[in-house]
Amino acid sequence: MKIYTKSGDKGTTSLVYGTRVSKKDQRVEAYGTCDEANSMIGLGLSYIKAEYFDGKEQFEEFFHKVQTILFHVGAELATPAGKEVKWKLDETHIKELEDQIDFLDGSLTPLSNFILPGGQPAGAALHTARTIVRRAEREAVGIDEDINPLVLTYLNRLSDYLFVAGRYINQQLGEQEKNLHE
């Protein structure tokens, strides 16, 4: 299979089941933004490959699951209304995120102020991924057709998870957070 198909040379692409749409279609914007977030998560994880900290293996394993689910979220967004979604989010995926948020947050200094995104490259990349997921959520809200409401919930919760994970990885790597008013 060749990487290039030439079918998108005139500004259109295929949704799941082959429906052709403009590359500016709201669904394409939404699932493309999920793909962008997934790539940024991958970048963030690449920065911690050589680092060691307690719980690193579990942290990376959970992120592998997150990236896989985010890929499937993109597929849901790429499926036209009225067509069967081959893989669907359910409440357990959201509950897993919430459990991980609570677990990581339990080891962090409670926030008393807004913090500035940044820190170690891994933490900064996860903070960037958070903002991209927020954009994906906004794009998904803009889809005029019905979508699985759990997609919006998952994206919202994923951005929360990425915020906490960015703080967590910065703490694990010895980075001091910078408050907004410092």
Short mmCIF file of N, CA and C in Angstrom, two decimals:
data_model
loop_
_atom_site.label_atom_id
_atom_site.label_comp_id
_atom_site.label_asym_id
_atom_site.label_seq_id
_atom_site.Cartn_x
_atom_site.Cartn_y
_atom_site.Cartn_z
N MET A 1 0.85 -1.18 0.00
CA MET A 1 0.00 0.00 0.00
C MET A 1 0.89 1.24 0.00
N LYS A 2 0.62 2.14 -0.89
CA LYS A 2 1.37 3.39 -0.96
C LYS A 2 0.81 4.38 0.05
N ILE A 3 1.68 5.23 0.56
CA ILE A 3 1.28 6.26 1.52
C ILE A 3 0.42 7.31 0.82
N TYR A 4 0.77 7.65 -0.40
CA TYR A 4 0.00 8.67 -1.09
C TYR A 4 -1.05 8.02 -1.99
N THR A 5 -2.25 8.58 -1.93
CA THR A 5 -3.36 8.06 -2.73
C THR A 5 -3.77 9.04 -3.83
N LYS A 6 -3.41 10.27 -3.67
CA LYS A 6 -3.77 11.37 -4.58
C LYS A 6 -5.26 11.72 -4.53
N SER A 7 -6.04 11.00 -3.71
CA SER A 7 -7.48 11.26 -3.65
C SER A 7 -7.80 12.56 -2.92
N GLY A 8 -6.86 13.08 -2.16
CA GLY A 8 -7.11 14.33 -1.43
C GLY A 8 -6.48 15.54 -2.07
N ASP A 9 -6.00 15.39 -3.29
CA ASP A 9 -5.28 16.48 -3.94
C ASP A 9 -6.15 17.71 -4.24
N LYS A 10 -7.45 17.53 -4.22
CA LYS A 10 -8.34 18.66 -4.52
C LYS A 10 -9.07 19.16 -3.27
N GLY A 11 -8.51 18.84 -2.10
CA GLY A 11 -9.07 19.41 -0.88
C GLY A 11 -10.19 18.62 -0.24
N THR A 12 -10.36 17.37 -0.62
CA THR A 12 -11.37 16.54 0.02
C THR A 12 -10.70 15.32 0.64
N THR A 13 -11.43 14.69 1.54
CA THR A 13 -10.96 13.46 2.18
C THR A 13 -12.16 12.57 2.45
N SER A 14 -11.90 11.35 2.82
CA SER A 14 -12.97 10.40 3.10
C SER A 14 -13.19 10.24 4.59
N LEU A 15 -14.46 10.24 4.98
CA LEU A 15 -14.82 9.85 6.33
C LEU A 15 -14.91 8.32 6.35
N VAL A 16 -15.14 7.76 7.52
CA VAL A 16 -15.38 6.33 7.62
C VAL A 16 -16.59 6.00 6.74
N TYR A 17 -16.57 4.90 6.05
CA TYR A 17 -17.59 4.46 5.09
C TYR A 17 -17.50 5.18 3.75
N GLY A 18 -16.46 6.02 3.56
CA GLY A 18 -16.18 6.55 2.24
C GLY A 18 -16.82 7.85 1.83
N THR A 19 -17.64 8.45 2.66
CA THR A 19 -18.25 9.74 2.31
C THR A 19 -17.15 10.78 2.13
N ARG A 20 -17.13 11.46 0.99
CA ARG A 20 -16.12 12.49 0.71
C ARG A 20 -16.61 13.83 1.23
N VAL A 21 -15.71 14.53 1.92
CA VAL A 21 -16.03 15.85 2.47
C VAL A 21 -14.81 16.75 2.28
N SER A 22 -15.04 18.04 2.44
CA SER A 22 -13.96 19.02 2.40
C SER A 22 -13.02 18.79 3.58
N LYS A 23 -11.77 19.06 3.38
CA LYS A 23 -10.81 18.94 4.48
C LYS A 23 -11.05 20.01 5.55
N LYS A 24 -11.92 20.97 5.29
CA LYS A 24 -12.33 21.96 6.28
C LYS A 24 -13.63 21.57 6.97
N ASP A 25 -14.19 20.41 6.64
CA ASP A 25 -15.40 19.92 7.29
C ASP A 25 -15.18 19.86 8.80
N GLN A 26 -16.22 20.16 9.55
CA GLN A 26 -16.10 20.21 11.01
C GLN A 26 -15.64 18.86 11.60
N ARG A 27 -16.10 17.77 11.03
CA ARG A 27 -15.66 16.46 11.51
C ARG A 27 -14.15 16.28 11.28
N VAL A 28 -13.68 16.70 10.12
CA VAL A 28 -12.25 16.57 9.81
C VAL A 28 -11.43 17.44 10.76
N GLU A 29 -11.92 18.64 11.03
CA GLU A 29 -11.24 19.51 12.00
C GLU A 29 -11.17 18.84 13.37
N ALA A 30 -12.26 18.22 13.80
CA ALA A 30 -12.31 17.60 15.13
C ALA A 30 -11.39 16.38 15.22
N TYR A 31 -11.51 15.46 14.26
CA TYR A 31 -10.65 14.27 14.39
C TYR A 31 -9.21 14.59 14.06
N GLY A 32 -8.97 15.56 13.22
CA GLY A 32 -7.60 15.99 12.95
C GLY A 32 -6.94 16.60 14.18
N THR A 33 -7.72 17.31 14.96
CA THR A 33 -7.20 17.90 16.19
C THR A 33 -6.92 16.82 17.23
N CYS A 34 -7.74 15.76 17.26
CA CYS A 34 -7.44 14.62 18.13
C CYS A 34 -6.11 13.98 17.73
N ASP A 35 -5.88 13.87 16.44
CA ASP A 35 -4.63 13.30 15.94
C ASP A 35 -3.45 14.19 16.35
N GLU A 36 -3.64 15.49 16.25
CA GLU A 36 -2.59 16.43 16.66
C GLU A 36 -2.28 16.27 18.15
N ALA A 37 -3.32 16.16 18.97
CA ALA A 37 -3.13 15.97 20.42
C ALA A 37 -2.39 14.66 20.69
N ASN A 38 -2.76 13.62 19.96
CA ASN A 38 -2.12 12.32 20.14
C ASN A 38 -0.63 12.40 19.82
N SER A 39 -0.30 13.12 18.78
CA SER A 39 1.11 13.30 18.42
C SER A 39 1.86 14.07 19.49
N MET A 40 1.23 15.09 20.07
CA MET A 40 1.88 15.86 21.12
C MET A 40 2.07 15.01 22.38
N ILE A 41 1.10 14.15 22.68
CA ILE A 41 1.27 13.23 23.80
C ILE A 41 2.47 12.33 23.54
N GLY A 42 2.57 11.82 22.32
CA GLY A 42 3.72 10.99 21.96
C GLY A 42 5.04 11.72 22.12
N LEU A 43 5.06 13.00 21.75
CA LEU A 43 6.26 13.80 21.94
C LEU A 43 6.60 13.90 23.42
N GLY A 44 5.60 14.20 24.23
CA GLY A 44 5.82 14.30 25.66
C GLY A 44 6.38 13.02 26.25
N LEU A 45 5.81 11.91 25.84
CA LEU A 45 6.29 10.63 26.36
C LEU A 45 7.71 10.33 25.90
N SER A 46 8.06 10.78 24.70
CA SER A 46 9.42 10.52 24.20
C SER A 46 10.47 11.20 25.08
N TYR A 47 10.10 12.29 25.72
CA TYR A 47 11.04 13.01 26.58
C TYR A 47 11.33 12.28 27.89
N ILE A 48 10.45 11.38 28.29
CA ILE A 48 10.70 10.71 29.57
C ILE A 48 11.29 9.31 29.41
N LYS A 49 11.58 8.92 28.20
CA LYS A 49 12.12 7.58 27.97
C LYS A 49 13.38 7.31 28.78
N ALA A 50 14.27 8.27 28.89
CA ALA A 50 15.54 8.05 29.58
C ALA A 50 15.46 8.38 31.07
N GLU A 51 14.37 8.98 31.49
CA GLU A 51 14.23 9.38 32.90
C GLU A 51 13.68 8.22 33.72
N TYR A 52 14.03 8.20 34.99
CA TYR A 52 13.45 7.20 35.88
C TYR A 52 12.71 7.92 37.01
N PHE A 53 11.54 7.42 37.36
CA PHE A 53 10.82 7.89 38.53
C PHE A 53 9.88 6.78 38.96
N ASP A 54 9.49 6.79 40.21
CA ASP A 54 8.57 5.77 40.72
C ASP A 54 7.27 5.81 39.94
N GLY A 55 6.83 4.66 39.49
CA GLY A 55 5.57 4.57 38.76
C GLY A 55 5.68 4.87 37.28
N LYS A 56 6.91 5.00 36.77
CA LYS A 56 7.10 5.35 35.36
C LYS A 56 6.42 4.34 34.43
N GLU A 57 6.59 3.06 34.72
CA GLU A 57 6.05 2.03 33.83
C GLU A 57 4.52 2.11 33.77
N GLN A 58 3.87 2.28 34.91
CA GLN A 58 2.41 2.39 34.94
C GLN A 58 1.94 3.67 34.25
N PHE A 59 2.70 4.73 34.45
CA PHE A 59 2.39 6.02 33.82
C PHE A 59 2.40 5.86 32.29
N GLU A 60 3.45 5.26 31.78
CA GLU A 60 3.57 5.06 30.33
C GLU A 60 2.52 4.08 29.80
N GLU A 61 2.23 3.03 30.57
CA GLU A 61 1.20 2.06 30.15
C GLU A 61 -0.16 2.73 30.03
N PHE A 62 -0.48 3.56 31.03
CA PHE A 62 -1.78 4.23 30.97
C PHE A 62 -1.83 5.18 29.78
N PHE A 63 -0.74 5.87 29.51
CA PHE A 63 -0.73 6.76 28.36
C PHE A 63 -0.86 6.00 27.04
N HIS A 64 -0.34 4.80 26.98
CA HIS A 64 -0.53 3.98 25.78
C HIS A 64 -2.03 3.73 25.57
N LYS A 65 -2.72 3.43 26.66
CA LYS A 65 -4.17 3.22 26.59
C LYS A 65 -4.88 4.51 26.17
N VAL A 66 -4.46 5.64 26.76
CA VAL A 66 -5.06 6.94 26.41
C VAL A 66 -4.89 7.22 24.92
N GLN A 67 -3.68 7.00 24.41
CA GLN A 67 -3.44 7.28 22.99
C GLN A 67 -4.29 6.37 22.11
N THR A 68 -4.45 5.13 22.49
CA THR A 68 -5.28 4.20 21.72
C THR A 68 -6.73 4.66 21.72
N ILE A 69 -7.24 5.03 22.90
CA ILE A 69 -8.63 5.49 23.00
C ILE A 69 -8.81 6.79 22.22
N LEU A 70 -7.85 7.70 22.30
CA LEU A 70 -7.95 8.96 21.56
C LEU A 70 -7.99 8.71 20.06
N PHE A 71 -7.26 7.71 19.60
CA PHE A 71 -7.33 7.32 18.19
C PHE A 71 -8.74 6.87 17.85
N HIS A 72 -9.35 6.08 18.73
CA HIS A 72 -10.72 5.62 18.50
C HIS A 72 -11.74 6.76 18.59
N VAL A 73 -11.49 7.73 19.46
CA VAL A 73 -12.35 8.91 19.52
C VAL A 73 -12.34 9.61 18.17
N GLY A 74 -11.15 9.74 17.58
CA GLY A 74 -11.05 10.33 16.24
C GLY A 74 -11.85 9.54 15.23
N ALA A 75 -11.83 8.22 15.33
CA ALA A 75 -12.62 7.39 14.41
C ALA A 75 -14.11 7.61 14.61
N GLU A 76 -14.53 7.78 15.87
CA GLU A 76 -15.95 8.09 16.11
C GLU A 76 -16.32 9.41 15.46
N LEU A 77 -15.44 10.40 15.59
CA LEU A 77 -15.71 11.70 15.00
C LEU A 77 -15.69 11.64 13.47
N ALA A 78 -14.96 10.68 12.91
CA ALA A 78 -14.86 10.54 11.46
C ALA A 78 -15.97 9.67 10.88
N THR A 79 -16.89 9.21 11.72
CA THR A 79 -18.00 8.38 11.26
C THR A 79 -19.23 9.25 11.06
N PRO A 80 -19.76 9.31 9.84
CA PRO A 80 -20.92 10.16 9.59
C PRO A 80 -22.13 9.75 10.43
N ALA A 81 -22.99 10.71 10.73
CA ALA A 81 -24.22 10.45 11.48
C ALA A 81 -25.02 9.36 10.77
N GLY A 82 -25.61 8.51 11.56
CA GLY A 82 -26.45 7.45 11.01
C GLY A 82 -25.69 6.20 10.62
N LYS A 83 -24.38 6.24 10.69
CA LYS A 83 -23.56 5.07 10.36
C LYS A 83 -23.10 4.41 11.65
N GLU A 84 -22.88 3.10 11.58
CA GLU A 84 -22.46 2.36 12.77
C GLU A 84 -21.01 2.67 13.10
N VAL A 85 -20.78 2.96 14.36
CA VAL A 85 -19.42 3.18 14.86
C VAL A 85 -18.88 1.84 15.30
N LYS A 86 -17.73 1.47 14.76
CA LYS A 86 -17.18 0.14 15.03
C LYS A 86 -16.66 0.00 16.45
N TRP A 87 -16.15 1.05 17.02
CA TRP A 87 -15.66 1.05 18.40
C TRP A 87 -16.25 2.27 19.06
N LYS A 88 -16.79 2.10 20.24
CA LYS A 88 -17.48 3.20 20.89
C LYS A 88 -16.98 3.41 22.32
N LEU A 89 -16.84 4.66 22.68
CA LEU A 89 -16.52 5.01 24.06
C LEU A 89 -17.65 4.56 24.97
N ASP A 90 -17.27 4.24 26.21
CA ASP A 90 -18.30 4.02 27.21
C ASP A 90 -17.86 4.65 28.53
N GLU A 91 -18.71 4.60 29.51
CA GLU A 91 -18.47 5.26 30.80
C GLU A 91 -17.20 4.76 31.48
N THR A 92 -16.81 3.50 31.23
CA THR A 92 -15.61 2.98 31.90
C THR A 92 -14.35 3.73 31.46
N HIS A 93 -14.30 4.19 30.22
CA HIS A 93 -13.15 4.94 29.74
C HIS A 93 -13.02 6.27 30.49
N ILE A 94 -14.13 6.89 30.77
CA ILE A 94 -14.13 8.16 31.51
C ILE A 94 -13.77 7.91 32.97
N LYS A 95 -14.32 6.85 33.54
CA LYS A 95 -14.03 6.50 34.93
C LYS A 95 -12.54 6.21 35.12
N GLU A 96 -11.92 5.54 34.15
CA GLU A 96 -10.48 5.27 34.24
C GLU A 96 -9.68 6.58 34.27
N LEU A 97 -10.07 7.52 33.45
CA LEU A 97 -9.39 8.83 33.47
C LEU A 97 -9.56 9.51 34.83
N GLU A 98 -10.78 9.49 35.34
CA GLU A 98 -11.04 10.13 36.63
C GLU A 98 -10.23 9.46 37.74
N ASP A 99 -10.15 8.14 37.71
CA ASP A 99 -9.36 7.43 38.72
C ASP A 99 -7.89 7.81 38.64
N GLN A 100 -7.37 7.94 37.42
CA GLN A 100 -5.97 8.33 37.25
C GLN A 100 -5.74 9.78 37.67
N ILE A 101 -6.69 10.64 37.38
CA ILE A 101 -6.58 12.04 37.83
C ILE A 101 -6.48 12.07 39.35
N ASP A 102 -7.38 11.36 40.01
CA ASP A 102 -7.38 11.34 41.48
C ASP A 102 -6.08 10.76 42.02
N PHE A 103 -5.60 9.69 41.40
CA PHE A 103 -4.37 9.04 41.85
C PHE A 103 -3.18 9.99 41.74
N LEU A 104 -2.98 10.58 40.56
CA LEU A 104 -1.84 11.48 40.37
C LEU A 104 -1.98 12.74 41.21
N ASP A 105 -3.18 13.29 41.25
CA ASP A 105 -3.41 14.53 41.99
C ASP A 105 -3.15 14.35 43.48
N GLY A 106 -3.37 13.13 43.98
CA GLY A 106 -3.13 12.85 45.39
C GLY A 106 -1.68 13.02 45.80
N SER A 107 -0.76 12.96 44.86
CA SER A 107 0.66 13.11 45.19
C SER A 107 1.19 14.52 44.91
N LEU A 108 0.30 15.41 44.45
CA LEU A 108 0.72 16.76 44.08
C LEU A 108 0.40 17.77 45.18
N THR A 109 1.17 18.83 45.21
CA THR A 109 0.88 19.95 46.10
C THR A 109 -0.43 20.57 45.64
N PRO A 110 -1.37 20.77 46.56
CA PRO A 110 -2.64 21.39 46.14
C PRO A 110 -2.41 22.76 45.52
N LEU A 111 -3.20 23.09 44.53
CA LEU A 111 -3.08 24.38 43.87
C LEU A 111 -3.72 25.48 44.70
N SER A 112 -3.05 26.61 44.80
CA SER A 112 -3.63 27.77 45.45
C SER A 112 -3.67 28.95 44.49
N ASN A 113 -3.14 28.73 43.29
CA ASN A 113 -3.00 29.76 42.28
C ASN A 113 -2.99 29.10 40.91
N PHE A 114 -3.21 29.87 39.89
CA PHE A 114 -2.99 29.36 38.54
C PHE A 114 -1.50 29.13 38.36
N ILE A 115 -1.15 28.09 37.61
CA ILE A 115 0.26 27.86 37.30
C ILE A 115 0.49 28.12 35.82
N LEU A 116 1.70 28.46 35.50
CA LEU A 116 2.07 28.68 34.10
C LEU A 116 2.49 27.34 33.50
N PRO A 117 1.99 27.02 32.31
CA PRO A 117 2.40 25.77 31.68
C PRO A 117 3.88 25.82 31.32
N GLY A 118 4.53 24.70 31.44
CA GLY A 118 5.96 24.65 31.12
C GLY A 118 6.64 23.58 31.92
N GLY A 119 7.86 23.87 32.32
CA GLY A 119 8.63 22.91 33.11
C GLY A 119 9.55 22.08 32.24
N GLN A 120 9.74 20.84 32.64
CA GLN A 120 10.54 19.91 31.88
C GLN A 120 9.90 19.70 30.50
N PRO A 121 10.68 19.32 29.49
CA PRO A 121 10.08 19.12 28.17
C PRO A 121 8.88 18.17 28.16
N ALA A 122 8.94 17.09 28.93
CA ALA A 122 7.81 16.16 28.97
C ALA A 122 6.57 16.84 29.54
N GLY A 123 6.74 17.55 30.64
CA GLY A 123 5.61 18.25 31.26
C GLY A 123 5.05 19.34 30.36
N ALA A 124 5.96 20.09 29.73
CA ALA A 124 5.51 21.16 28.84
C ALA A 124 4.74 20.59 27.65
N ALA A 125 5.19 19.46 27.12
CA ALA A 125 4.48 18.83 25.99
C ALA A 125 3.10 18.34 26.41
N LEU A 126 2.99 17.80 27.63
CA LEU A 126 1.67 17.35 28.10
C LEU A 126 0.74 18.53 28.33
N HIS A 127 1.28 19.66 28.80
CA HIS A 127 0.46 20.87 28.94
C HIS A 127 0.01 21.35 27.55
N THR A 128 0.88 21.25 26.56
CA THR A 128 0.50 21.63 25.20
C THR A 128 -0.57 20.68 24.67
N ALA A 129 -0.39 19.39 24.92
CA ALA A 129 -1.40 18.40 24.49
C ALA A 129 -2.76 18.73 25.12
N ARG A 130 -2.74 19.20 26.36
CA ARG A 130 -3.99 19.58 27.03
C ARG A 130 -4.72 20.67 26.25
N THR A 131 -3.98 21.67 25.80
CA THR A 131 -4.63 22.76 25.07
C THR A 131 -5.14 22.28 23.72
N ILE A 132 -4.45 21.34 23.12
CA ILE A 132 -4.90 20.79 21.83
C ILE A 132 -6.17 19.96 22.03
N VAL A 133 -6.24 19.21 23.12
CA VAL A 133 -7.45 18.43 23.43
C VAL A 133 -8.62 19.38 23.68
N ARG A 134 -8.36 20.50 24.35
CA ARG A 134 -9.43 21.48 24.55
C ARG A 134 -9.96 21.99 23.20
N ARG A 135 -9.04 22.20 22.26
CA ARG A 135 -9.46 22.64 20.92
C ARG A 135 -10.26 21.53 20.24
N ALA A 136 -9.83 20.28 20.38
CA ALA A 136 -10.56 19.15 19.79
C ALA A 136 -11.98 19.11 20.35
N GLU A 137 -12.10 19.37 21.64
CA GLU A 137 -13.42 19.39 22.27
C GLU A 137 -14.29 20.50 21.66
N ARG A 138 -13.70 21.69 21.49
CA ARG A 138 -14.46 22.79 20.88
C ARG A 138 -14.87 22.45 19.45
N GLU A 139 -13.96 21.81 18.71
CA GLU A 139 -14.28 21.41 17.34
C GLU A 139 -15.40 20.38 17.32
N ALA A 140 -15.36 19.43 18.25
CA ALA A 140 -16.40 18.39 18.31
C ALA A 140 -17.75 19.00 18.66
N VAL A 141 -17.75 19.99 19.55
CA VAL A 141 -19.00 20.67 19.89
C VAL A 141 -19.61 21.32 18.65
N GLY A 142 -18.77 21.76 17.73
CA GLY A 142 -19.23 22.44 16.52
C GLY A 142 -19.80 21.54 15.45
N ILE A 143 -19.74 20.22 15.63
CA ILE A 143 -20.32 19.30 14.64
C ILE A 143 -21.83 19.40 14.73
N ASP A 144 -22.46 19.70 13.61
CA ASP A 144 -23.91 19.92 13.59
C ASP A 144 -24.71 18.64 13.79
N GLU A 145 -24.15 17.51 13.41
CA GLU A 145 -24.86 16.24 13.53
C GLU A 145 -24.66 15.66 14.93
N ASP A 146 -25.53 14.73 15.28
CA ASP A 146 -25.38 14.07 16.58
C ASP A 146 -24.07 13.29 16.64
N ILE A 147 -23.40 13.42 17.76
CA ILE A 147 -22.23 12.58 18.03
C ILE A 147 -22.44 11.95 19.40
N ASN A 148 -21.71 10.92 19.67
CA ASN A 148 -21.77 10.28 20.97
C ASN A 148 -21.43 11.32 22.03
N PRO A 149 -22.34 11.62 22.97
CA PRO A 149 -22.05 12.64 23.98
C PRO A 149 -20.85 12.28 24.85
N LEU A 150 -20.52 11.00 24.94
CA LEU A 150 -19.36 10.59 25.73
C LEU A 150 -18.05 11.08 25.10
N VAL A 151 -18.07 11.36 23.80
CA VAL A 151 -16.88 11.91 23.15
C VAL A 151 -16.53 13.25 23.79
N LEU A 152 -17.53 14.09 23.98
CA LEU A 152 -17.28 15.40 24.60
C LEU A 152 -16.82 15.25 26.04
N THR A 153 -17.45 14.34 26.76
CA THR A 153 -17.06 14.10 28.15
C THR A 153 -15.63 13.58 28.22
N TYR A 154 -15.30 12.64 27.34
CA TYR A 154 -13.96 12.07 27.35
C TYR A 154 -12.91 13.14 27.05
N LEU A 155 -13.15 13.95 26.04
CA LEU A 155 -12.19 15.00 25.71
C LEU A 155 -12.04 15.99 26.85
N ASN A 156 -13.14 16.33 27.49
CA ASN A 156 -13.08 17.25 28.62
C ASN A 156 -12.25 16.65 29.75
N ARG A 157 -12.51 15.39 30.06
CA ARG A 157 -11.78 14.74 31.14
C ARG A 157 -10.33 14.49 30.77
N LEU A 158 -10.07 14.20 29.49
CA LEU A 158 -8.69 13.99 29.05
C LEU A 158 -7.87 15.26 29.24
N SER A 159 -8.45 16.41 28.96
CA SER A 159 -7.69 17.65 29.16
C SER A 159 -7.37 17.83 30.64
N ASP A 160 -8.30 17.47 31.52
CA ASP A 160 -8.02 17.52 32.95
C ASP A 160 -6.88 16.57 33.31
N TYR A 161 -6.93 15.37 32.76
CA TYR A 161 -5.88 14.38 33.03
C TYR A 161 -4.52 14.90 32.56
N LEU A 162 -4.48 15.48 31.37
CA LEU A 162 -3.21 15.98 30.85
C LEU A 162 -2.65 17.11 31.72
N PHE A 163 -3.52 17.93 32.27
CA PHE A 163 -3.07 18.98 33.18
C PHE A 163 -2.40 18.36 34.40
N VAL A 164 -3.08 17.41 35.01
CA VAL A 164 -2.53 16.75 36.21
C VAL A 164 -1.28 15.96 35.85
N ALA A 165 -1.28 15.27 34.71
CA ALA A 165 -0.12 14.48 34.30
C ALA A 165 1.08 15.39 34.02
N GLY A 166 0.85 16.55 33.44
CA GLY A 166 1.93 17.51 33.22
C GLY A 166 2.53 17.98 34.53
N ARG A 167 1.67 18.28 35.50
CA ARG A 167 2.16 18.66 36.83
C ARG A 167 2.91 17.51 37.48
N TYR A 168 2.36 16.32 37.36
CA TYR A 168 2.96 15.13 37.98
C TYR A 168 4.35 14.85 37.41
N ILE A 169 4.46 14.86 36.10
CA ILE A 169 5.76 14.54 35.49
C ILE A 169 6.78 15.62 35.84
N ASN A 170 6.36 16.87 35.87
CA ASN A 170 7.28 17.94 36.27
C ASN A 170 7.77 17.72 37.70
N GLN A 171 6.86 17.36 38.58
CA GLN A 171 7.25 17.10 39.97
C GLN A 171 8.20 15.91 40.04
N GLN A 172 7.90 14.84 39.31
CA GLN A 172 8.75 13.66 39.33
C GLN A 172 10.16 13.96 38.82
N LEU A 173 10.26 14.91 37.91
CA LEU A 173 11.56 15.24 37.32
C LEU A 173 12.21 16.44 38.01
N GLY A 174 11.65 16.85 39.17
CA GLY A 174 12.28 17.88 39.98
C GLY A 174 12.04 19.31 39.56
N GLU A 175 11.04 19.54 38.75
CA GLU A 175 10.75 20.90 38.27
C GLU A 175 9.81 21.62 39.24
N GLN A 176 10.16 22.84 39.60
CA GLN A 176 9.32 23.67 40.46
C GLN A 176 8.30 24.40 39.60
N GLU A 177 7.02 24.32 39.98
CA GLU A 177 5.98 25.03 39.24
C GLU A 177 6.10 26.54 39.43
N LYS A 178 5.72 27.26 38.40
CA LYS A 178 5.72 28.72 38.47
C LYS A 178 4.27 29.19 38.53
N ASN A 179 3.96 29.91 39.61
CA ASN A 179 2.63 30.46 39.76
C ASN A 179 2.44 31.68 38.88
N LEU A 180 1.23 31.95 38.54
CA LEU A 180 0.90 33.07 37.67
C LEU A 180 1.42 34.39 38.22
N HIS A 181 1.37 34.57 39.50
CA HIS A 181 1.71 35.87 40.10
C HIS A 181 3.11 35.93 40.67
N GLU A 182 3.99 35.09 40.25
CA GLU A 182 5.37 35.15 40.77
C GLU A 182 6.19 36.12 39.98
#
